[in-house]
Tab-separated table of C-alpha atoms in Angstrom:
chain	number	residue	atom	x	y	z
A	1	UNK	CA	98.058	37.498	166.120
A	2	UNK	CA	96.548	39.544	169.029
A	3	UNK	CA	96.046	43.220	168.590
A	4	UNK	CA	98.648	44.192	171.085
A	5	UNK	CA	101.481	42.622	168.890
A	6	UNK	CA	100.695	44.724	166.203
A	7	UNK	CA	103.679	47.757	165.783
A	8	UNK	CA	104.567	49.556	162.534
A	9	UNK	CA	107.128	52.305	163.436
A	10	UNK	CA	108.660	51.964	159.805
A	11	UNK	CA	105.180	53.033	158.046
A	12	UNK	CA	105.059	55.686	160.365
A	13	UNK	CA	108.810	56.660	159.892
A	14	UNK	CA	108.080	56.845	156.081
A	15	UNK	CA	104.820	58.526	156.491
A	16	UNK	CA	106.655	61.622	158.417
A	17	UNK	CA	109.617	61.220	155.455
A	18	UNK	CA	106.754	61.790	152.825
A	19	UNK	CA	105.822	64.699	154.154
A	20	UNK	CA	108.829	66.262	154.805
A	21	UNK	CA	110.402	65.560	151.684
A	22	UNK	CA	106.911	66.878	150.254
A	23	UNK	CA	106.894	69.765	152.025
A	24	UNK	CA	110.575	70.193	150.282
A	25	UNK	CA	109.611	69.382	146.940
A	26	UNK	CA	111.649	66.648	146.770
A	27	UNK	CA	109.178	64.574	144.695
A	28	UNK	CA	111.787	62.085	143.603
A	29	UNK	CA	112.612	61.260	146.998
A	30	UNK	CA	108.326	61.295	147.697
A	31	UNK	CA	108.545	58.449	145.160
A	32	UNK	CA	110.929	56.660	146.778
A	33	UNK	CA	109.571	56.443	149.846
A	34	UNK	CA	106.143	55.638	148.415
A	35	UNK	CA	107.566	52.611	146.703
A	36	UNK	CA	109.108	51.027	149.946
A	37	UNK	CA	105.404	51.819	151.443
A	38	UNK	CA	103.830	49.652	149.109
A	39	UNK	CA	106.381	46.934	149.523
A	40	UNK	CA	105.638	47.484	153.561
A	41	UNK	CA	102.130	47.390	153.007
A	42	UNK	CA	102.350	43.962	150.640
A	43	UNK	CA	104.256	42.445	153.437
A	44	UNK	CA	102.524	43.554	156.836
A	45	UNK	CA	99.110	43.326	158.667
A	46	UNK	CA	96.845	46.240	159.773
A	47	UNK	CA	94.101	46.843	162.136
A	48	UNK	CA	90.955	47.236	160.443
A	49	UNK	CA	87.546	48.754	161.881
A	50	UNK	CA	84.257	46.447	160.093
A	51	UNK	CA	80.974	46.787	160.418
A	52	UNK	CA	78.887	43.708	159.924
A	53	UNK	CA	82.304	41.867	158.776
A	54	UNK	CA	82.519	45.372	156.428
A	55	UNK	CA	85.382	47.707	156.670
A	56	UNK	CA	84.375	50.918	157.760
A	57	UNK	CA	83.560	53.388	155.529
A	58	UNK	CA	84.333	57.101	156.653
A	59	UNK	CA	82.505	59.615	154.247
A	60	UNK	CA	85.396	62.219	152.705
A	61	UNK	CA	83.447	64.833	150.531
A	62	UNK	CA	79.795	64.791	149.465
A	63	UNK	CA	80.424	63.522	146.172
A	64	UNK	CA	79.755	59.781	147.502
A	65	UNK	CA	83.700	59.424	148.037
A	66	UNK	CA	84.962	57.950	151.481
A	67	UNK	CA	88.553	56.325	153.276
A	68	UNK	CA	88.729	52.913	155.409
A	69	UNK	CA	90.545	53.559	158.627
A	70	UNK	CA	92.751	51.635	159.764
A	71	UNK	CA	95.500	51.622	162.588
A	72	UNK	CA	98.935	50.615	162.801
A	73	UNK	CA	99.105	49.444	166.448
A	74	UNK	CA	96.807	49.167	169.855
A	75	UNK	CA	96.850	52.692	171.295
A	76	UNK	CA	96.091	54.122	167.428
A	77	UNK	CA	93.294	51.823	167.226
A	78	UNK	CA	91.792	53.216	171.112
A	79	UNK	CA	92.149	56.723	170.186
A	80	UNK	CA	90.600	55.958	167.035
A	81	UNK	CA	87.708	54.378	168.678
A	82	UNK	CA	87.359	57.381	170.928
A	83	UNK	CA	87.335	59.535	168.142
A	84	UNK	CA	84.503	57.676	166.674
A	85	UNK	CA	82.349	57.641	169.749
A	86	UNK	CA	83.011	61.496	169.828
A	87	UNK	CA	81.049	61.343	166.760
A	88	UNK	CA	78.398	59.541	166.995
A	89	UNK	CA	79.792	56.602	164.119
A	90	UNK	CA	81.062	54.116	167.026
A	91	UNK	CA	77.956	51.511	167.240
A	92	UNK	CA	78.788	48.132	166.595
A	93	UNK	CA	82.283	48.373	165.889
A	94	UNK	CA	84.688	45.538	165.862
A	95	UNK	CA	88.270	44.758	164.408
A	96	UNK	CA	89.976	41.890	162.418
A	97	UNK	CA	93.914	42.055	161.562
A	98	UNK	CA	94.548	41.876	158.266
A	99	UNK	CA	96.664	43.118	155.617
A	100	UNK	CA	95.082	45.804	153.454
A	101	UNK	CA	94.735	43.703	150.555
A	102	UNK	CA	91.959	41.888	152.303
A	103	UNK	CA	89.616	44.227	150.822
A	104	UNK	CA	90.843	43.929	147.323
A	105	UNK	CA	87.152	44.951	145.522
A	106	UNK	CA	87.972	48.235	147.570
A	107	UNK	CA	90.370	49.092	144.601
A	108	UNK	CA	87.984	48.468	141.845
A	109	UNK	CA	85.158	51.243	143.386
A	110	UNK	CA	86.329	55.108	141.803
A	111	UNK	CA	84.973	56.264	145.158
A	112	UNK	CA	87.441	54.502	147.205
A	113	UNK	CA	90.544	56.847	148.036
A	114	UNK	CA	92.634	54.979	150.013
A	115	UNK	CA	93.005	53.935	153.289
A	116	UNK	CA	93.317	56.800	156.149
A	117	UNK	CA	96.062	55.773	159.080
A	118	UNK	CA	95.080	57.081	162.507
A	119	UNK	CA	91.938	58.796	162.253
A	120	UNK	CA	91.990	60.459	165.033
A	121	UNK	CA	94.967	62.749	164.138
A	122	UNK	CA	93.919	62.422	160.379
A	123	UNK	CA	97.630	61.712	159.911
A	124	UNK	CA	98.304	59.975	156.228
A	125	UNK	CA	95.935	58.810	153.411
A	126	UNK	CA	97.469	55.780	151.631
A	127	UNK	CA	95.570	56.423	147.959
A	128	UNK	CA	94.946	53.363	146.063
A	129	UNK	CA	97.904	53.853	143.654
A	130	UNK	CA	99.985	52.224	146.559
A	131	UNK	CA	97.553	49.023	146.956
């Protein structure tokens, strides 16, 4: 699969449901929606940043803590890159496509929290109770 084939507008349309529902208080309906995210992310490959065949690790606190980008099409992934270069953490950066449970020993480290979609606009952090 080539990197420009890659299109999720159904993770992004329940990503913007989450938070509006959240921002109602309408957990149940939060749960829902969480629950057909999982399915979506059993089912469907990602755009991951590595490092030396490594997913990247984006530090997220100072208690040793951090998120793995990753991007749900082509023009996420640029901007992300751009956003990286901004800060200094874009050297030797690469990409696979993959689904997220590629990185399955991700789940078993308490410092992983989840996987953070579109860095660059810091817009949703998928926490590990939906790997």
């Amino acid at each position: 699969m080539k990197i420009e084939e890659i299109n999720h507008p159904e993770l992004k349309n329940n990503i913007n449901l989450a938070y509006m529902q959240g921002e109602n208080g309408n957990q149940e309906a939060v749960m829902k929606i969480e629950d057909d995210m999982k399915e979506y992310l059993k089912d469907n490959v990602f755009i991951i940043s590595i490092e030396d065949a490594e997913p990247v690790k984006i530090p997220y606190g100072n208690d040793g803590d951090y998120i793995v980008p990753i991007f749900t099409d082509k023009r996420e992934y640029d901007m992300g890159m751009q956003y990286f270069s901004l800060n200094e953490m874009a050297e030797n950066k690469d990409y696979i496509i993959e689904k997220t449970d590629y990185f399955k020993k991700l789940k078993e480290d308490p410092n992983f929290l989840g996987f953070l979609v579109n860095i660059s606009s810091v817009s949703y952090i998928i926490n590990t109770s939906l790997l």
